[in-house]
Coordinates of C-alpha atoms and ligand atoms in Angstrom, one line a residue:
X951 CA 161.5 -2.3 20.1
X952 CA 158.9 -1.8 17.4
X953 CA 157.1 1.5 17.1
X954 CA 153.3 1.3 17.5
X955 CA 150.7 2.6 15.2
X956 CA 147.0 3.1 15.9
X957 CA 144.6 3.6 13.1
X958 CA 141.0 4.6 13.2
X959 CA 139.1 4.1 9.9
X960 CA 135.8 5.8 9.0
X961 CA 133.8 5.3 5.8
X962 CA 133.5 2.8 3.0
X963 CA 135.3 -0.5 2.2
X964 CA 137.7 1.5 0.0
X965 CA 138.8 3.4 3.1
X966 CA 139.1 0.2 5.1
X967 CA 141.3 -1.2 2.4
X968 CA 143.4 1.9 2.2
X969 CA 144.0 1.5 5.9
X970 CA 145.3 -2.0 5.2
X971 CA 147.7 -0.5 2.6
X972 CA 148.9 2.1 5.0
X973 CA 149.6 -0.6 7.6
X974 CA 151.4 -2.5 4.9
X975 CA 153.7 0.4 4.2
X976 CA 154.3 1.1 7.9
X977 CA 155.0 -2.5 8.7
X978 CA 158.0 -2.1 6.2
X979 CA 159.1 0.9 8.3
X980 CA 159.2 -1.1 11.5
X981 CA 155.7 -0.3 12.9
X982 CA 153.3 -2.7 14.5
X983 CA 149.5 -2.1 14.9
X984 CA 148.1 -1.5 18.4
X985 CA 144.4 -1.1 19.4
X986 CA 145.4 1.3 22.2
X987 CA 145.8 4.9 21.0
X988 CA 147.4 5.9 24.3
X989 CA 150.3 3.6 23.7
X990 CA 150.9 4.6 20.0
X991 CA 153.8 6.5 18.5
X992 CA 151.7 7.3 15.5
X993 CA 148.0 7.8 15.3
X994 CA 146.2 7.8 11.9
X995 CA 142.6 8.9 11.3
X996 CA 141.5 7.6 7.9
X997 CA 138.5 9.9 7.4
X998 CA 135.3 10.0 5.5
X999 CA 133.3 13.0 4.4
X1000 CA 130.3 11.4 2.7
X1001 CA 127.9 12.7 5.3
X1002 CA 128.2 15.4 7.9
X1003 CA 127.8 12.8 10.7
X1004 CA 130.9 10.9 9.7
X1005 CA 132.9 14.2 9.6
X1006 CA 131.6 15.3 13.1
X1007 CA 132.5 11.9 14.5
X1008 CA 136.1 12.3 13.3
X1009 CA 136.6 15.9 14.6
X1010 CA 135.3 14.8 18.1
X1011 CA 137.8 11.8 18.1
X1012 CA 140.5 14.2 16.9
X1013 CA 139.8 16.6 19.8
X1014 CA 139.8 13.7 22.3
X1015 CA 143.4 12.6 21.5
X1016 CA 144.9 16.0 21.8
X1017 CA 146.0 15.4 25.3
X1018 CA 148.0 12.4 24.3
X1019 CA 150.7 14.7 22.8
X1020 CA 151.4 16.1 26.3
X1021 CA 152.1 12.7 27.6
X1022 CA 154.0 11.4 24.6
X1023 CA 156.3 14.0 23.2
X1024 CA 157.2 12.2 20.0
X1025 CA 153.7 11.2 19.1
X1026 CA 152.7 12.0 15.5
X1027 CA 149.2 12.4 14.3
X1028 CA 148.2 11.9 10.6
X1029 CA 144.8 12.8 9.0
X1030 CA 144.3 10.7 5.9
X1031 CA 141.3 9.9 3.7
X1032 CA 138.5 12.0 2.2
X1033 CA 138.4 14.9 4.7
X1034 CA 142.2 15.2 4.4
X1035 CA 141.8 15.6 0.6
X1036 CA 138.9 18.1 0.9
X1037 CA 140.2 20.2 3.8
X1038 CA 143.9 20.1 3.2
X1039 CA 145.9 22.5 5.4
X1040 CA 142.6 24.0 6.9
X1041 CA 142.9 21.0 9.3
X1042 CA 146.0 22.5 10.8
X1043 CA 143.9 25.6 11.7
X1044 CA 141.2 23.6 13.4
X1045 CA 143.6 21.1 15.0
X1046 CA 147.2 22.4 15.4
X1047 CA 148.1 19.1 16.9
X1048 CA 147.9 17.3 13.6
X1049 CA 151.3 16.6 12.0
X1050 CA 150.5 15.3 8.4
X1051 CA 147.6 15.5 6.0
X1052 CA 147.6 12.7 3.4
X1053 CA 144.9 12.4 0.8
X1054 CA 143.8 9.0 -0.6
X1055 CA 145.9 9.4 -3.8
X1056 CA 149.0 9.9 -1.8
X1057 CA 149.1 7.1 0.7
X1058 CA 152.3 5.8 -0.8
X1059 CA 153.9 9.0 0.6
X1060 CA 153.7 7.6 4.1
X1061 CA 157.2 6.4 3.2
X1062 CA 158.4 10.0 3.3
X1063 CA 156.9 11.4 6.5
X1064 CA 159.5 13.4 8.4
X1065 CA 159.5 15.7 11.4
X1066 CA 158.0 18.9 10.1
X1067 CA 154.3 19.3 9.1
X1068 CA 153.3 18.3 5.6
X1069 CA 150.2 18.3 3.4
X1070 CA 150.2 15.7 0.6
X1071 CA 147.0 16.0 -1.4
X1072 CA 148.1 16.5 -5.1
X1073 CA 146.4 14.4 -7.8
X1074 CA 148.4 11.3 -8.5
X1075 CA 147.6 9.3 -11.5
X1076 CA 150.2 6.7 -10.7
X1077 CA 148.1 5.4 -7.9
X1078 CA 146.6 2.8 -10.3
X1079 CA 149.9 1.4 -11.4
X1080 CA 152.0 1.6 -8.2
X1081 CA 151.1 -1.5 -6.2
X1082 CA 151.5 -1.0 -2.5
X1083 CA 152.1 -3.6 0.2
X1084 CA 148.9 -4.6 2.1
X1085 CA 148.5 -5.9 5.7
X1086 CA 145.3 -7.8 5.8
X1087 CA 143.7 -8.9 9.1
X1088 CA 141.4 -11.4 7.6
X1089 CA 143.0 -14.5 5.9
X1090 CA 140.0 -15.9 4.1
X1091 CA 138.5 -12.9 2.3
X1092 CA 140.4 -10.1 0.7
X1093 CA 139.6 -6.7 -0.9
X1094 CA 141.4 -5.9 -4.1
X1095 CA 141.1 -2.4 -5.6
X1096 CA 140.5 -2.6 -9.3
X1097 CA 139.9 1.1 -9.9
X1098 CA 140.2 4.4 -8.2
X1099 CA 138.1 7.6 -8.3
X1100 CA 134.8 8.5 -9.9
X1101 CA 133.8 10.5 -12.8
X1102 CA 130.1 10.5 -12.3
X1103 CA 129.5 13.7 -10.3
X1104 CA 126.2 12.7 -8.7
X1105 CA 125.1 16.2 -7.5
X1106 CA 125.1 15.2 -3.8
X1107 CA 128.4 13.4 -3.6
X1108 CA 131.9 14.4 -2.6
X1109 CA 133.7 11.2 -3.9
X1110 CA 134.7 12.7 -7.4
X1111 CA 136.4 15.6 -5.5
X1112 CA 138.1 13.5 -2.8
X1113 CA 139.1 10.5 -4.9
X1114 CA 139.8 12.2 -8.2
X1115 CA 139.3 10.9 -11.7
X1116 CA 138.7 7.3 -12.6
X1117 CA 141.8 5.3 -13.1
X1118 CA 141.8 1.5 -13.6
X1119 CA 144.6 -0.8 -12.6
X1120 CA 146.2 -2.9 -15.3
X1121 CA 144.6 -6.3 -15.4
X1122 CA 147.9 -8.0 -15.1
X1123 CA 148.6 -6.4 -11.7
X1124 CA 145.2 -7.3 -10.4
X1125 CA 145.6 -11.0 -11.7
X1126 CA 149.0 -11.2 -10.0
X1127 CA 147.7 -9.9 -6.7
X1128 CA 144.8 -12.4 -6.7
X1129 CA 147.0 -15.3 -7.7
X1130 CA 149.3 -14.5 -4.7
X1131 CA 146.3 -14.3 -2.4
X1132 CA 145.0 -17.6 -3.7
X1133 CA 148.5 -19.1 -3.0
X1134 CA 148.2 -17.8 0.6
X1135 CA 144.9 -19.6 1.1
X1136 CA 142.4 -16.8 0.5
X1137 CA 139.1 -18.1 -0.8
X1138 CA 137.0 -15.0 -1.5
X1139 CA 137.9 -11.7 -3.1
X1140 CA 135.9 -8.6 -3.4
X1141 CA 136.8 -6.3 -6.3
X1142 CA 136.6 -2.7 -5.2
X1143 CA 135.8 0.6 -7.0
X1144 CA 133.3 3.4 -6.7
X1145 CA 132.1 2.3 -10.0
X1146 CA 133.5 -1.3 -10.7
X1147 CA 131.6 -1.8 -13.9
X1148 CA 133.2 1.1 -15.6
X1149 CA 136.6 -0.5 -15.1
X1150 CA 138.6 -0.2 -18.2
X1151 CA 142.3 -0.7 -18.8
X1152 CA 143.6 -3.2 -21.3
X1153 CA 140.3 -5.1 -20.9
X1154 CA 136.9 -4.3 -19.6
X1155 CA 135.1 -5.4 -16.4
X1156 CA 133.5 -8.5 -17.7
X1157 CA 136.7 -9.6 -19.4
X1158 CA 138.5 -9.0 -16.0
X1159 CA 135.8 -11.2 -14.3
X1160 CA 136.4 -14.0 -16.9
X1161 CA 140.2 -13.8 -16.3
X1162 CA 139.9 -13.9 -12.5
X1163 CA 137.3 -16.7 -12.6
X1164 CA 140.1 -19.0 -13.8
X1165 CA 142.4 -18.5 -10.8
X1166 CA 142.7 -21.7 -8.9
X1167 CA 142.0 -21.6 -5.2
X1168 CA 139.6 -18.6 -5.3
X1169 CA 136.1 -19.9 -4.7
X1170 CA 134.0 -16.7 -4.5
X1171 CA 134.3 -13.4 -6.5
X1172 CA 132.3 -10.3 -5.4
X1173 CA 132.4 -6.8 -6.6
X1174 CA 131.2 -3.4 -5.3
X1175 CA 129.7 -0.9 -6.3
X1176 CA 127.9 -1.1 -9.6
X1177 CA 126.3 1.9 -11.2
X1178 CA 122.9 1.1 -12.8
X1179 CA 123.7 3.1 -15.9
X1180 CA 126.8 1.0 -16.6
X1181 CA 125.3 -2.3 -15.9
X1182 CA 125.6 -4.1 -19.3
X1183 CA 123.9 -7.2 -20.5
X1184 CA 127.3 -8.6 -21.0
X1185 CA 127.9 -8.3 -17.2
X1186 CA 124.6 -10.0 -16.4
X1187 CA 125.6 -12.9 -18.6
X1188 CA 129.0 -13.0 -16.9
X1189 CA 127.4 -13.3 -13.4
X1190 CA 125.2 -16.0 -14.8
X1191 CA 127.9 -18.0 -16.5
X1192 CA 131.0 -17.7 -14.2
X1193 CA 130.8 -20.2 -11.4
X1194 CA 132.8 -18.2 -8.9
X1195 CA 131.0 -14.9 -9.3
X1196 CA 128.5 -14.7 -6.5
X1197 CA 124.8 -14.1 -7.1
X1198 CA 124.7 -10.7 -5.4
X1199 CA 124.8 -7.2 -6.8
X1200 CA 124.8 -3.9 -4.9
X1201 CA 123.0 -1.5 -7.3
X1202 CA 122.2 1.8 -5.6
X1203 CA 118.8 3.2 -6.8
X1204 CA 118.9 6.4 -4.6
X1205 CA 115.4 7.4 -5.4
X1206 CA 112.2 6.1 -7.0
X1207 CA 111.3 9.4 -8.5
X1208 CA 112.5 10.2 -12.1
X1209 CA 112.6 14.0 -11.3
X1210 CA 114.8 13.5 -8.4
X1211 CA 117.0 11.1 -10.2
X1212 CA 117.6 13.8 -12.9
X1213 CA 118.5 16.3 -10.2
X1214 CA 120.8 13.8 -8.6
X1215 CA 122.5 13.4 -12.1
X1216 CA 122.2 9.6 -11.9
X1217 CA 121.5 9.3 -15.6
X1218 CA 118.9 6.5 -15.5
X1219 CA 115.1 6.5 -15.0
X1220 CA 113.2 4.2 -12.7
X1221 CA 112.1 2.3 -15.9
X1222 CA 115.8 1.8 -17.0
X1223 CA 116.6 0.5 -13.5
X1224 CA 113.6 -1.9 -13.5
X1225 CA 114.6 -3.2 -16.9
X1226 CA 118.0 -4.2 -15.4
X1227 CA 116.5 -5.7 -12.3
X1228 CA 114.1 -7.8 -14.4
X1229 CA 116.9 -9.0 -16.6
X1230 CA 119.1 -9.9 -13.7
X1231 CA 116.3 -11.9 -12.1
X1232 CA 115.3 -13.6 -15.3
X1233 CA 118.9 -14.7 -16.0
X1234 CA 119.9 -15.4 -12.4
X1235 CA 116.7 -16.3 -10.6
X1236 CA 118.2 -16.5 -7.0
X1237 CA 120.3 -13.3 -7.3
X1238 CA 120.1 -11.0 -4.3
X1239 CA 119.9 -7.3 -5.1
X1240 CA 120.7 -4.6 -2.5
X1241 CA 120.6 -0.9 -2.8
X1242 CA 121.2 2.6 -1.3
X1243 CA 118.5 5.2 -0.9
X1244 CA 118.7 8.9 0.0
X1245 CA 115.8 10.4 1.9
X1246 CA 114.9 14.0 1.6
X1247 CA 117.0 15.2 -1.3
X1248 CA 116.4 18.9 -2.0
X1249 CA 113.0 19.5 -3.6
X1250 CA 111.8 16.0 -2.8
X1251 CA 108.1 16.4 -2.2
X1252 CA 105.6 13.9 -0.8
X1253 CA 104.8 12.4 -4.1
X1254 CA 108.5 11.8 -4.9
X1255 CA 108.9 10.1 -1.5
X1256 CA 105.8 7.9 -2.2
X1257 CA 107.5 7.0 -5.6
X1258 CA 110.5 5.8 -3.6
X1259 CA 108.3 3.7 -1.3
X1260 CA 106.4 2.3 -4.3
X1261 CA 109.7 1.3 -6.0
X1262 CA 110.9 -0.4 -2.8
X1263 CA 107.6 -2.4 -2.7
X1264 CA 107.8 -3.3 -6.3
X1265 CA 111.5 -4.2 -6.5
X1266 CA 111.7 -5.9 -3.1
X1267 CA 115.4 -5.5 -2.5
X1268 CA 117.1 -8.1 -0.2
X1269 CA 118.4 -5.2 1.8
X1270 CA 119.2 -1.5 1.6
X1271 CA 121.3 1.2 3.2
X1272 CA 119.3 4.3 3.6
X1273 CA 120.5 7.8 4.6
X1274 CA 119.1 11.3 5.2
X1275 CA 120.4 13.6 2.6
X1276 CA 123.4 15.5 3.9
X1277 CA 124.4 18.7 2.1
X1278 CA 128.2 18.4 1.4
X1279 CA 130.5 21.3 0.8
X1280 CA 131.4 21.9 -2.8
X1281 CA 128.6 19.7 -4.3
X1282 CA 125.8 21.0 -6.5
X1283 CA 123.0 19.8 -4.2
X1284 CA 124.3 21.7 -1.3
X1285 CA 123.3 24.9 -3.1
X1286 CA 119.9 23.6 -4.4
X1287 CA 116.7 25.4 -3.4
X1288 CA 114.1 23.7 -1.3
X1289 CA 116.4 21.9 1.2
X1290 CA 114.2 19.6 3.2
X1291 CA 113.5 20.1 6.9
X1292 CA 115.5 17.7 9.1
X1293 CA 112.3 16.4 10.8
X1294 CA 110.7 15.5 7.5
X1295 CA 113.9 13.8 6.4
X1296 CA 113.9 11.8 9.6
X1297 CA 110.2 10.8 9.1
X1298 CA 110.8 9.7 5.5
X1299 CA 113.9 7.8 6.4
X1300 CA 112.1 5.8 9.1
X1301 CA 109.2 5.1 6.8
X1302 CA 111.7 3.7 4.2
X1303 CA 113.5 1.7 6.8
X1304 CA 110.5 0.1 8.3
X1305 CA 109.0 -0.8 5.0
X1306 CA 112.3 -2.4 3.9
X1307 CA 112.7 -4.2 7.2
X1308 CA 109.4 -6.1 6.5
X1309 CA 110.6 -6.9 3.0
X1310 CA 113.9 -8.1 4.2
X1311 CA 112.3 -10.3 6.8
X1312 CA 109.9 -11.7 4.2
X1313 CA 112.7 -12.5 1.9
X1314 CA 114.8 -14.2 4.6
X1315 CA 111.7 -16.2 5.8
X1316 CA 111.2 -17.5 2.2
X1317 CA 114.6 -19.1 2.4
X1318 CA 113.5 -21.3 5.3
X1319 CA 113.8 -25.0 4.3
X1320 CA 116.4 -24.3 1.5
X1321 CA 120.0 -25.5 1.4
X1322 CA 122.6 -22.7 1.1
X1323 CA 126.4 -22.9 0.7
X1324 CA 128.1 -20.7 3.3
X1325 CA 131.7 -19.6 3.8
X1326 CA 132.5 -19.4 7.5
X1327 CA 133.9 -16.0 8.5
X1328 CA 134.3 -16.5 12.3
X1329 CA 132.5 -16.5 15.5
X1330 CA 129.0 -14.8 15.8
X1331 CA 129.5 -11.4 17.5
X1332 CA 126.5 -12.0 19.7
X1333 CA 127.0 -15.6 20.7
X1334 CA 130.6 -17.1 21.0
X1335 CA 129.1 -20.7 20.7
X1336 CA 128.0 -20.0 17.2
X1337 CA 129.8 -19.4 13.9
X1338 CA 128.8 -16.9 11.3
X1339 CA 129.1 -17.3 7.6
X1340 CA 127.7 -15.8 4.4
X1341 CA 125.7 -17.3 1.6
X1342 CA 126.8 -16.6 -2.0
X1343 CA 124.0 -14.1 -2.0
X1344 CA 125.7 -12.2 0.8
X1345 CA 123.3 -13.1 3.6
X1346 CA 124.6 -13.8 7.1
X1347 CA 123.9 -17.3 8.5
X1348 CA 124.7 -18.4 12.0
X1349 CA 125.3 -22.1 13.0
X1350 CA 126.3 -24.1 16.1
X1351 CA 130.0 -24.1 16.2
X1352 CA 130.6 -27.9 15.8
X1353 CA 134.1 -28.5 14.5
X1354 CA 134.1 -26.0 11.7
X1355 CA 136.6 -23.1 11.3
X1356 CA 137.0 -19.9 9.5
X1357 CA 137.4 -20.5 5.8
X1358 CA 135.3 -23.7 5.6
X1359 CA 132.7 -23.9 2.9
X1360 CA 129.7 -26.0 3.9
X1361 CA 126.1 -26.6 3.0
X1362 CA 123.5 -25.7 5.6
X1363 CA 119.8 -26.2 5.9
X1364 CA 118.1 -22.9 6.6
X1365 CA 116.0 -23.4 9.8
X1366 CA 114.9 -19.8 10.5
X1367 CA 114.9 -16.5 8.6
X1368 CA 115.1 -13.4 10.7
X1369 CA 115.2 -9.7 10.0
X1370 CA 118.9 -9.3 9.9
X1371 CA 120.2 -12.9 9.5
X1372 CA 119.4 -16.6 8.9
X1373 CA 119.9 -19.5 11.2
X1374 CA 121.1 -22.8 9.7
X1375 CA 122.1 -26.4 10.5
X1376 CA 125.1 -27.9 8.8
X1377 CA 124.4 -30.9 6.5
X1378 CA 127.1 -33.4 7.4
Ligands
SAH838 N1 129.9 4.8 -5.6 C1 128.8 4.2 -4.9 C2 128.8 4.5 -3.5 C3 129.0 6.0 -3.0 S1 128.8 6.5 -1.4 C4 127.7 4.5 -5.7 O1 127.6 5.2 -6.7 O2 126.7 3.9 -5.4 C5 127.6 5.3 -0.7 C6 126.2 5.9 -0.6 O3 126.2 7.0 0.2 C7 125.6 6.4 -1.9 O4 125.1 5.3 -2.7 C8 124.5 7.3 -1.4 O5 123.3 6.6 -1.2 C9 125.1 7.8 -0.1 N2 125.5 9.2 -0.1 C10 126.4 9.8 -0.8 N3 126.5 11.1 -0.6 C11 125.4 11.4 0.2 C12 124.9 12.6 0.9 N4 125.5 13.8 0.5 N5 123.9 12.5 1.7 C13 123.4 11.3 2.0 N6 123.8 10.2 1.4 C14 124.8 10.2 0.6
SF4_839 FE1 129.3 9.3 -5.6 FE2 127.8 9.0 -7.7 FE3 130.4 8.5 -7.9 FE4 128.9 6.9 -6.5 S1 128.7 7.2 -8.6 S2 130.8 7.7 -5.9 S3 127.4 8.3 -5.6 S4 129.5 10.5 -7.6
F3S840 FE1 134.5 6.3 1.1 FE2 133.7 8.2 2.6 FE3 135.5 8.7 1.0 S1 132.4 6.7 1.7 S2 135.2 7.4 -0.7 S3 135.6 7.3 2.7 S4 133.9 10.1 1.5

């Protein structure tokens, strides 16, 4: 009988994709995925340490499964991901029931796990050249890692410590992986990296886009995340020109105050950022732009916060993710003076979110009466009689189910724009 593995993934798309790689490796070792941890022979937590909340959630889950070991003598527990990298063997002290600790640069070592406890967190530059098997659950849309790590050291962020230095995959390996995905019927690919636009191996990022744009069968190309300081004119032209590259960019602003941006070590000013937004909109008029915002960074005063609100009003993003600043161990911002009171952070966050909600709704309403191409992803989570798809600009559209199926690309008439999604009628 096959051995069963249960995997719980926290954090970003990079982590979700790492879980797909771990499942790919384990499938080769005779494991099958289960959604029931109590039945599993192997439990993996693929962890995230970006904010304290994510870390707390993991530790409480880890505590909860402790008793499983009493019932299942041979159960092994692995802690992978960013907390594994940061905490290393300290995790054994907090949770002696853990068997293996494997950082994101060592997932290939899943091959080697044995009976005794092990910690595998050393830097591994080869991660970019060793291609791992991947077990994808979705068969229309696929993530493809193009680069690992981050060199930016934004003062609040753990990623450069957990994911190590930037390393790009050779373009040939990426090309081969996507060609194989196309042959299997995948239509959409999302290129992944903490800073995709600083991709550099034998070619640069825009050259990579040009190369991938030629792969037959792939209809949509997306990429996340772009850093504003590395957004070149060349990339804007590539989005404009290349038919498969979707009209959407996630371009985290973080704050609308120049003083805060300096202390965040973001290396652009609001003016630099606006210049890029203006050029994007001039060259690609229907582009959607989304962003990340941090509320209550150390030293953020009322006028810095107002500057963020003003920037949100001026730019009018299609959507944002906003978070309260969370002090993270080992980062510069953790030790900065003038940490902001939690209540003030919460107030600022809710002001940011309610302003953006109105902007998003207005933007969605402005699409009423237009025709949009959508790629159908599956059934609507809230209503099984409806299907859900995405526009090229990454907006969710729901339609009556009719005879369409996952993977179909159809044109729809947008009948309603709501806060979080659009409603459409297929044009047949
Ligand atoms: N590499 C990407 C995303 C990194 S993490 C980028 O540079 O944009 C995703 C988002 O989490 C960040 O954009 C930031 O807004 C948020 N984030 C990171 N560290 C944080 C912290 N310590 N507290 C609150 N939010 C944080
Ligand atoms: Fe973190 Fe900044 Fe790197 Fe993004 S660019 S991963 S926010 S250090
Ligand atoms: Fe991703 Fe969280 Fe690590 S956001 S890179 S899993 S800290």
